[in-house]
Amino acid sequence: EVQLVESGGGLVQPGGSLRLSCAASGFTFSSYWMHWVRQAPGKGLMWVSRVNSDGSNTIYADSVKGRLTISRDNAKNTLYLQMNSLRTEDTAVYYCGRESCSGGNCYFHHWGQGTLVTVSS
Amino acid sequence: SYELTQPPSVSVSPGQTATITCSGDQLWDKFICWYQQKPGQSPVLVIYEHTKRPSGIPERFSGSKSGNTATLTITGTQAVDEADYYCQAWDSGKVVFGGGTKLTVL
């Protein structure tokens, strides 16, 4: 069974840093591209970032570029999101998602349960 | 940046058909998938490649696309289908979600 378990969320002051983790199990982690998606309280889903299977290629939403860094450790089956220079608008539940592709279409068939990041003084 | 537009809310009576639309520029050339999200839960994929249902998703969920508009249809809507629904596409290597539609079954 595919499992994605996020951790590392919490309360942080504006300008602070936090590192989120997503522990993967039940599949060959090193074969899949992985993503972070966030959801501010009462708001919709917002894609944050993607990393390819070996970690050599990353891409970010414009609103987080330069402040958030996605990475992975395939030996530990873990995805990370390093969050620096945090702003109040970064307050959200952060989900990790496994990218699955079929017929040229890629989507999220598996999501973690999410971890809440609150940026507040 | 690329945008997908969904109606903020849709209401339907139990047993009736609910339709949720998703529109965007050049959507005719993009794959669309749909997610269901209930309060306090992670999103669940309900439609991918416009029309396909993952295993475990009831047959009452279907997807279609015409031109620049994709549609999620729930036939014989049940109370358990009350949730937020999001469409999703790709643009320039980035994932784009629609703003979400709150489906109310009343």
PDB file of C-alpha atoms in Angstrom:
ATOM      1  CA  GLU A   1       0.000   0.000   0.000  1.00  0.00           C
ATOM      2  CA  VAL A   2       1.317   3.406  -0.979  1.00  0.00           C
ATOM      3  CA  GLN A   3       1.806   5.659   2.037  1.00  0.00           C
ATOM      4  CA  LEU A   4       2.986   9.245   2.238  1.00  0.00           C
ATOM      5  CA  VAL A   5       3.418  10.724   5.706  1.00  0.00           C
ATOM      6  CA  GLU A   6       4.285  14.394   6.122  1.00  0.00           C
ATOM      7  CA  SER A   7       5.885  15.866   9.219  1.00  0.00           C
ATOM      8  CA  GLY A   8       7.715  18.969  10.349  1.00  0.00           C
ATOM      9  CA  GLY A   9       4.902  21.499  10.373  1.00  0.00           C
ATOM     10  CA  GLY A  10       4.365  23.931  13.195  1.00  0.00           C
ATOM     11  CA  LEU A  11       4.298  27.553  14.256  1.00  0.00           C
ATOM     12  CA  VAL A  12       7.072  29.792  12.986  1.00  0.00           C
ATOM     13  CA  GLN A  13       7.590  33.554  13.018  1.00  0.00           C
ATOM     14  CA  PRO A  14       7.647  35.603   9.836  1.00  0.00           C
ATOM     15  CA  GLY A  15      11.109  35.457   8.314  1.00  0.00           C
ATOM     16  CA  GLY A  16      11.792  32.114   9.943  1.00  0.00           C
ATOM     17  CA  SER A  17      12.582  28.706   8.489  1.00  0.00           C
ATOM     18  CA  LEU A  18      11.108  25.228   8.624  1.00  0.00           C
ATOM     19  CA  ARG A  19      11.829  21.922   6.931  1.00  0.00           C
ATOM     20  CA  LEU A  20       9.015  19.585   6.012  1.00  0.00           C
ATOM     21  CA  SER A  21       9.516  15.889   5.374  1.00  0.00           C
ATOM     22  CA  CYS A  22       7.415  13.334   3.538  1.00  0.00           C
ATOM     23  CA  ALA A  23       8.213   9.696   4.279  1.00  0.00           C
ATOM     24  CA  ALA A  24       7.229   7.362   1.471  1.00  0.00           C
ATOM     25  CA  SER A  25       6.557   3.640   1.613  1.00  0.00           C
ATOM     26  CA  GLY A  26       4.819   0.913  -0.351  1.00  0.00           C
ATOM     27  CA  PHE A  27       6.383   1.792  -3.694  1.00  0.00           C
ATOM     28  CA  THR A  28       9.759   2.336  -5.353  1.00  0.00           C
ATOM     29  CA  PHE A  29      10.267   5.933  -4.286  1.00  0.00           C
ATOM     30  CA  SER A  30      13.251   6.523  -6.562  1.00  0.00           C
ATOM     31  CA  SER A  31      11.129   5.854  -9.657  1.00  0.00           C
ATOM     32  CA  TYR A  32       8.597   8.620  -9.134  1.00  0.00           C
ATOM     33  CA  TRP A  33       8.523  12.372  -9.500  1.00  0.00           C
ATOM     34  CA  MET A  34       7.187  14.007  -6.344  1.00  0.00           C
ATOM     35  CA  HIS A  35       5.370  17.240  -5.560  1.00  0.00           C
ATOM     36  CA  TRP A  36       4.348  19.579  -2.774  1.00  0.00           C
ATOM     37  CA  VAL A  37       0.890  21.138  -2.858  1.00  0.00           C
ATOM     38  CA  ARG A  38      -0.463  23.519  -0.224  1.00  0.00           C
ATOM     39  CA  GLN A  39      -3.853  24.732   0.916  1.00  0.00           C
ATOM     40  CA  ALA A  40      -4.315  27.898   2.923  1.00  0.00           C
ATOM     41  CA  PRO A  41      -7.083  27.794   5.534  1.00  0.00           C
ATOM     42  CA  GLY A  42     -10.456  27.901   3.785  1.00  0.00           C
ATOM     43  CA  LYS A  43      -8.841  28.241   0.375  1.00  0.00           C
ATOM     44  CA  GLY A  44      -8.180  26.048  -2.639  1.00  0.00           C
ATOM     45  CA  LEU A  45      -5.274  23.868  -3.639  1.00  0.00           C
ATOM     46  CA  MET A  46      -2.093  25.526  -4.810  1.00  0.00           C
ATOM     47  CA  TRP A  47       0.769  23.650  -6.416  1.00  0.00           C
ATOM     48  CA  VAL A  48       4.155  24.496  -4.887  1.00  0.00           C
ATOM     49  CA  SER A  49       6.958  22.463  -6.447  1.00  0.00           C
ATOM     50  CA  ARG A  50       8.068  19.305  -8.246  1.00  0.00           C
ATOM     51  CA  VAL A  51      11.242  17.253  -8.208  1.00  0.00           C
ATOM     52  CA  ASN A  52      12.194  14.559 -10.675  1.00  0.00           C
ATOM     53  CA  SER A  53      13.019  11.009  -9.691  1.00  0.00           C
ATOM     54  CA  ASP A  54      16.741  11.478  -9.015  1.00  0.00           C
ATOM     55  CA  GLY A  55      16.464  14.986  -7.592  1.00  0.00           C
ATOM     56  CA  SER A  56      18.397  16.648 -10.388  1.00  0.00           C
ATOM     57  CA  ASN A  57      15.543  18.748 -11.726  1.00  0.00           C
ATOM     58  CA  THR A  58      13.152  20.966  -9.821  1.00  0.00           C
ATOM     59  CA  ILE A  59      10.485  23.523 -10.659  1.00  0.00           C
ATOM     60  CA  TYR A  60       8.565  25.975  -8.491  1.00  0.00           C
ATOM     61  CA  ALA A  61       5.499  28.149  -8.404  1.00  0.00           C
ATOM     62  CA  ASP A  62       6.462  31.784  -8.913  1.00  0.00           C
ATOM     63  CA  SER A  63       5.190  32.777  -5.480  1.00  0.00           C
ATOM     64  CA  VAL A  64       7.659  30.520  -3.653  1.00  0.00           C
ATOM     65  CA  LYS A  65      10.650  30.529  -5.981  1.00  0.00           C
ATOM     66  CA  GLY A  66      13.839  31.496  -4.174  1.00  0.00           C
ATOM     67  CA  ARG A  67      12.375  30.855  -0.708  1.00  0.00           C
ATOM     68  CA  LEU A  68      11.252  27.226  -0.783  1.00  0.00           C
ATOM     69  CA  THR A  69      13.505  24.382  -1.902  1.00  0.00           C
ATOM     70  CA  ILE A  70      12.353  20.875  -2.759  1.00  0.00           C
ATOM     71  CA  SER A  71      14.734  17.959  -2.463  1.00  0.00           C
ATOM     72  CA  ARG A  72      14.730  14.240  -1.886  1.00  0.00           C
ATOM     73  CA  ASP A  73      16.819  11.468  -0.384  1.00  0.00           C
ATOM     74  CA  ASN A  74      16.103   8.283  -2.293  1.00  0.00           C
ATOM     75  CA  ALA A  75      18.158   6.211   0.142  1.00  0.00           C
ATOM     76  CA  LYS A  76      15.801   7.312   2.907  1.00  0.00           C
ATOM     77  CA  ASN A  77      12.628   7.307   0.775  1.00  0.00           C
ATOM     78  CA  THR A  78      11.987  10.850   1.896  1.00  0.00           C
ATOM     79  CA  LEU A  79      10.917  14.070   0.201  1.00  0.00           C
ATOM     80  CA  TYR A  80      11.746  17.440   1.741  1.00  0.00           C
ATOM     81  CA  LEU A  81      10.643  21.046   1.522  1.00  0.00           C
ATOM     82  CA  GLN A  82      13.032  23.583   3.003  1.00  0.00           C
ATOM     83  CA  MET A  83      11.097  26.746   3.729  1.00  0.00           C
ATOM     84  CA  ASN A  84      13.039  29.980   4.304  1.00  0.00           C
ATOM     85  CA  SER A  85      12.028  33.623   4.654  1.00  0.00           C
ATOM     86  CA  LEU A  86       8.532  32.521   5.549  1.00  0.00           C
ATOM     87  CA  ARG A  87       5.626  34.931   5.162  1.00  0.00           C
ATOM     88  CA  THR A  88       2.203  34.945   6.747  1.00  0.00           C
ATOM     89  CA  GLU A  89       0.760  34.010   3.358  1.00  0.00           C
ATOM     90  CA  ASP A  90       2.704  30.733   3.484  1.00  0.00           C
ATOM     91  CA  THR A  91       0.355  29.561   6.243  1.00  0.00           C
ATOM     92  CA  ALA A  92      -1.241  26.401   4.887  1.00  0.00           C
ATOM     93  CA  VAL A  93      -1.558  22.657   5.069  1.00  0.00           C
ATOM     94  CA  TYR A  94       1.254  21.223   2.985  1.00  0.00           C
ATOM     95  CA  TYR A  95       0.642  17.958   1.167  1.00  0.00           C
ATOM     96  CA  CYS A  96       3.146  15.784  -0.616  1.00  0.00           C
ATOM     97  CA  GLY A  97       1.894  14.001  -3.697  1.00  0.00           C
ATOM     98  CA  ARG A  98       3.204  11.224  -5.894  1.00  0.00           C
ATOM     99  CA  GLU A  99       2.983  11.900  -9.596  1.00  0.00           C
ATOM    100  CA  SER A 100       1.488   9.123 -11.683  1.00  0.00           C
ATOM    101  CA  CYS A 101       1.306   9.234 -15.470  1.00  0.00           C
ATOM    102  CA  SER A 102      -0.847   7.461 -18.011  1.00  0.00           C
ATOM    103  CA  GLY A 103      -1.307   8.139 -21.684  1.00  0.00           C
ATOM    104  CA  GLY A 104       0.636  11.350 -21.508  1.00  0.00           C
ATOM    105  CA  ASN A 105      -1.395  12.663 -18.602  1.00  0.00           C
ATOM    106  CA  CYS A 106       0.151  13.082 -15.154  1.00  0.00           C
ATOM    107  CA  TYR A 107      -1.832  13.471 -11.945  1.00  0.00           C
ATOM    108  CA  PHE A 108      -1.782  12.815  -8.186  1.00  0.00           C
ATOM    109  CA  HIS A 109      -3.186   9.425  -7.348  1.00  0.00           C
ATOM    110  CA  HIS A 110      -1.586   9.404  -3.911  1.00  0.00           C
ATOM    111  CA  TRP A 111      -1.466  12.182  -1.330  1.00  0.00           C
ATOM    112  CA  GLY A 112      -0.199  12.440   2.202  1.00  0.00           C
ATOM    113  CA  GLN A 113      -2.409  13.549   5.080  1.00  0.00           C
ATOM    114  CA  GLY A 114      -0.813  16.983   5.168  1.00  0.00           C
ATOM    115  CA  THR A 115       1.115  18.969   7.752  1.00  0.00           C
ATOM    116  CA  LEU A 116       0.071  22.421   8.950  1.00  0.00           C
ATOM    117  CA  VAL A 117       2.481  25.320   8.779  1.00  0.00           C
ATOM    118  CA  THR A 118       1.453  28.479  10.596  1.00  0.00           C
ATOM    119  CA  VAL A 119       3.479  31.648  10.055  1.00  0.00           C
ATOM    120  CA  SER A 120       2.604  34.168  12.720  1.00  0.00           C
ATOM    121  CA  SER A 121       4.225  36.438  15.255  1.00  0.00           C
TER     122      SER A 121
ATOM    123  CA  SER B   1       0.126  32.696 -15.434  1.00  0.00           C
ATOM    124  CA  TYR B   2      -2.295  30.047 -16.595  1.00  0.00           C
ATOM    125  CA  GLU B   3      -5.699  29.903 -14.920  1.00  0.00           C
ATOM    126  CA  LEU B   4      -8.502  27.395 -14.672  1.00  0.00           C
ATOM    127  CA  THR B   5     -11.935  28.782 -13.852  1.00  0.00           C
ATOM    128  CA  GLN B   6     -14.572  26.884 -11.889  1.00  0.00           C
ATOM    129  CA  PRO B   7     -17.898  28.050 -10.464  1.00  0.00           C
ATOM    130  CA  PRO B   8     -17.521  28.648  -6.711  1.00  0.00           C
ATOM    131  CA  SER B   9     -20.590  26.602  -5.866  1.00  0.00           C
ATOM    132  CA  VAL B  10     -23.059  24.153  -7.328  1.00  0.00           C
ATOM    133  CA  SER B  11     -26.196  22.838  -5.648  1.00  0.00           C
ATOM    134  CA  VAL B  12     -28.042  19.658  -6.525  1.00  0.00           C
ATOM    135  CA  SER B  13     -30.880  17.615  -5.092  1.00  0.00           C
ATOM    136  CA  PRO B  14     -30.204  14.006  -4.106  1.00  0.00           C
ATOM    137  CA  GLY B  15     -30.603  11.679  -7.071  1.00  0.00           C
ATOM    138  CA  GLN B  16     -30.185  14.465  -9.606  1.00  0.00           C
ATOM    139  CA  THR B  17     -27.236  15.157 -11.896  1.00  0.00           C
ATOM    140  CA  ALA B  18     -24.526  17.588 -10.838  1.00  0.00           C
ATOM    141  CA  THR B  19     -22.283  19.227 -13.399  1.00  0.00           C
ATOM    142  CA  ILE B  20     -19.133  21.136 -12.519  1.00  0.00           C
ATOM    143  CA  THR B  21     -17.265  22.981 -15.234  1.00  0.00           C
ATOM    144  CA  CYS B  22     -13.637  23.971 -15.619  1.00  0.00           C
ATOM    145  CA  SER B  23     -12.546  26.379 -18.332  1.00  0.00           C
ATOM    146  CA  GLY B  24      -9.220  27.712 -19.486  1.00  0.00           C
ATOM    147  CA  ASP B  25      -7.351  28.971 -22.505  1.00  0.00           C
ATOM    148  CA  GLN B  26      -6.311  26.222 -24.904  1.00  0.00           C
ATOM    149  CA  LEU B  27      -7.807  23.631 -22.571  1.00  0.00           C
ATOM    150  CA  TRP B  28      -8.685  21.655 -25.706  1.00  0.00           C
ATOM    151  CA  ASP B  29      -4.961  20.839 -25.901  1.00  0.00           C
ATOM    152  CA  LYS B  30      -4.473  19.808 -22.282  1.00  0.00           C
ATOM    153  CA  PHE B  31      -5.285  16.790 -20.150  1.00  0.00           C
ATOM    154  CA  ILE B  32      -7.659  17.424 -17.264  1.00  0.00           C
ATOM    155  CA  CYS B  33      -8.167  15.522 -14.048  1.00  0.00           C
ATOM    156  CA  TRP B  34     -10.510  16.054 -11.140  1.00  0.00           C
ATOM    157  CA  TYR B  35     -10.152  15.718  -7.371  1.00  0.00           C
ATOM    158  CA  GLN B  36     -12.702  15.483  -4.602  1.00  0.00           C
ATOM    159  CA  GLN B  37     -11.885  16.883  -1.185  1.00  0.00           C
ATOM    160  CA  LYS B  38     -14.019  16.551   1.902  1.00  0.00           C
ATOM    161  CA  PRO B  39     -13.489  18.748   4.974  1.00  0.00           C
ATOM    162  CA  GLY B  40     -10.370  17.854   6.896  1.00  0.00           C
ATOM    163  CA  GLN B  41      -9.292  15.242   4.353  1.00  0.00           C
ATOM    164  CA  SER B  42      -6.700  15.019   1.612  1.00  0.00           C
ATOM    165  CA  PRO B  43      -7.832  15.296  -2.004  1.00  0.00           C
ATOM    166  CA  VAL B  44      -8.915  12.137  -3.814  1.00  0.00           C
ATOM    167  CA  LEU B  45      -8.466  11.626  -7.550  1.00  0.00           C
ATOM    168  CA  VAL B  46     -11.856  10.922  -9.158  1.00  0.00           C
ATOM    169  CA  ILE B  47     -11.162  11.428 -12.882  1.00  0.00           C
ATOM    170  CA  TYR B  48      -7.961  11.413 -14.937  1.00  0.00           C
ATOM    171  CA  GLU B  49      -7.235  11.656 -18.674  1.00  0.00           C
ATOM    172  CA  HIS B  50     -10.518  13.570 -18.971  1.00  0.00           C
ATOM    173  CA  THR B  51     -12.753  10.513 -18.604  1.00  0.00           C
ATOM    174  CA  LYS B  52     -11.074   7.665 -16.705  1.00  0.00           C
ATOM    175  CA  ARG B  53     -12.004   6.667 -13.170  1.00  0.00           C
ATOM    176  CA  PRO B  54      -9.464   5.221 -10.733  1.00  0.00           C
ATOM    177  CA  SER B  55     -10.439   1.948  -9.140  1.00  0.00           C
ATOM    178  CA  GLY B  56     -12.840   2.461  -6.286  1.00  0.00           C
ATOM    179  CA  ILE B  57     -14.456   5.577  -7.724  1.00  0.00           C
ATOM    180  CA  PRO B  58     -18.183   5.011  -8.342  1.00  0.00           C
ATOM    181  CA  GLU B  59     -19.485   4.875 -11.900  1.00  0.00           C
ATOM    182  CA  ARG B  60     -21.699   7.868 -11.234  1.00  0.00           C
ATOM    183  CA  PHE B  61     -18.596  10.051 -11.664  1.00  0.00           C
ATOM    184  CA  SER B  62     -17.725  10.881 -15.263  1.00  0.00           C
ATOM    185  CA  GLY B  63     -15.672  13.447 -17.102  1.00  0.00           C
ATOM    186  CA  SER B  64     -15.802  15.058 -20.501  1.00  0.00           C
ATOM    187  CA  LYS B  65     -14.256  17.912 -22.426  1.00  0.00           C
ATOM    188  CA  SER B  66     -15.458  20.081 -25.260  1.00  0.00           C
ATOM    189  CA  GLY B  67     -13.299  22.840 -26.609  1.00  0.00           C
ATOM    190  CA  ASN B  68     -11.922  24.883 -23.744  1.00  0.00           C
ATOM    191  CA  THR B  69     -14.314  23.530 -21.126  1.00  0.00           C
ATOM    192  CA  ALA B  70     -14.035  20.316 -19.132  1.00  0.00           C
ATOM    193  CA  THR B  71     -16.974  18.964 -17.163  1.00  0.00           C
ATOM    194  CA  LEU B  72     -17.265  16.678 -14.171  1.00  0.00           C
ATOM    195  CA  THR B  73     -20.654  15.011 -14.036  1.00  0.00           C
ATOM    196  CA  ILE B  74     -22.098  13.158 -11.074  1.00  0.00           C
ATOM    197  CA  THR B  75     -25.153  11.166 -12.071  1.00  0.00           C
ATOM    198  CA  GLY B  76     -27.552  10.237  -9.291  1.00  0.00           C
ATOM    199  CA  THR B  77     -25.785  12.463  -6.785  1.00  0.00           C
ATOM    200  CA  GLN B  78     -25.693  11.173  -3.232  1.00  0.00           C
ATOM    201  CA  ALA B  79     -25.283  13.032   0.037  1.00  0.00           C
ATOM    202  CA  VAL B  80     -21.832  11.469   0.394  1.00  0.00           C
ATOM    203  CA  ASP B  81     -20.741  13.362  -2.741  1.00  0.00           C
ATOM    204  CA  GLU B  82     -20.984  16.709  -0.973  1.00  0.00           C
ATOM    205  CA  ALA B  83     -17.443  18.048  -1.142  1.00  0.00           C
ATOM    206  CA  ASP B  84     -15.114  20.482  -2.866  1.00  0.00           C
ATOM    207  CA  TYR B  85     -14.048  19.543  -6.369  1.00  0.00           C
ATOM    208  CA  TYR B  86     -10.915  20.747  -8.150  1.00  0.00           C
ATOM    209  CA  CYS B  87      -9.856  20.449 -11.763  1.00  0.00           C
ATOM    210  CA  GLN B  88      -6.171  20.227 -12.594  1.00  0.00           C
ATOM    211  CA  ALA B  89      -4.063  20.687 -15.709  1.00  0.00           C
ATOM    212  CA  TRP B  90      -0.463  21.345 -16.652  1.00  0.00           C
ATOM    213  CA  ASP B  91       1.039  24.441 -18.193  1.00  0.00           C
ATOM    214  CA  SER B  92       4.702  24.932 -19.036  1.00  0.00           C
ATOM    215  CA  GLY B  93       5.763  22.095 -16.753  1.00  0.00           C
ATOM    216  CA  LYS B  94       3.794  23.413 -13.795  1.00  0.00           C
ATOM    217  CA  VAL B  95       0.639  22.069 -12.209  1.00  0.00           C
ATOM    218  CA  VAL B  96      -2.396  24.322 -12.191  1.00  0.00           C
ATOM    219  CA  PHE B  97      -5.500  23.803 -10.084  1.00  0.00           C
ATOM    220  CA  GLY B  98      -8.859  25.403 -10.599  1.00  0.00           C
ATOM    221  CA  GLY B  99     -10.212  27.499  -7.759  1.00  0.00           C
ATOM    222  CA  GLY B 100     -12.512  24.728  -6.615  1.00  0.00           C
ATOM    223  CA  THR B 101     -16.261  24.190  -6.593  1.00  0.00           C
ATOM    224  CA  LYS B 102     -18.239  23.481  -3.451  1.00  0.00           C
ATOM    225  CA  LEU B 103     -20.902  20.910  -4.257  1.00  0.00           C
ATOM    226  CA  THR B 104     -23.900  21.063  -1.945  1.00  0.00           C
ATOM    227  CA  VAL B 105     -26.414  18.221  -1.969  1.00  0.00           C
ATOM    228  CA  LEU B 106     -29.719  19.423  -0.577  1.00  0.00           C
TER     229      LEU B 106
END
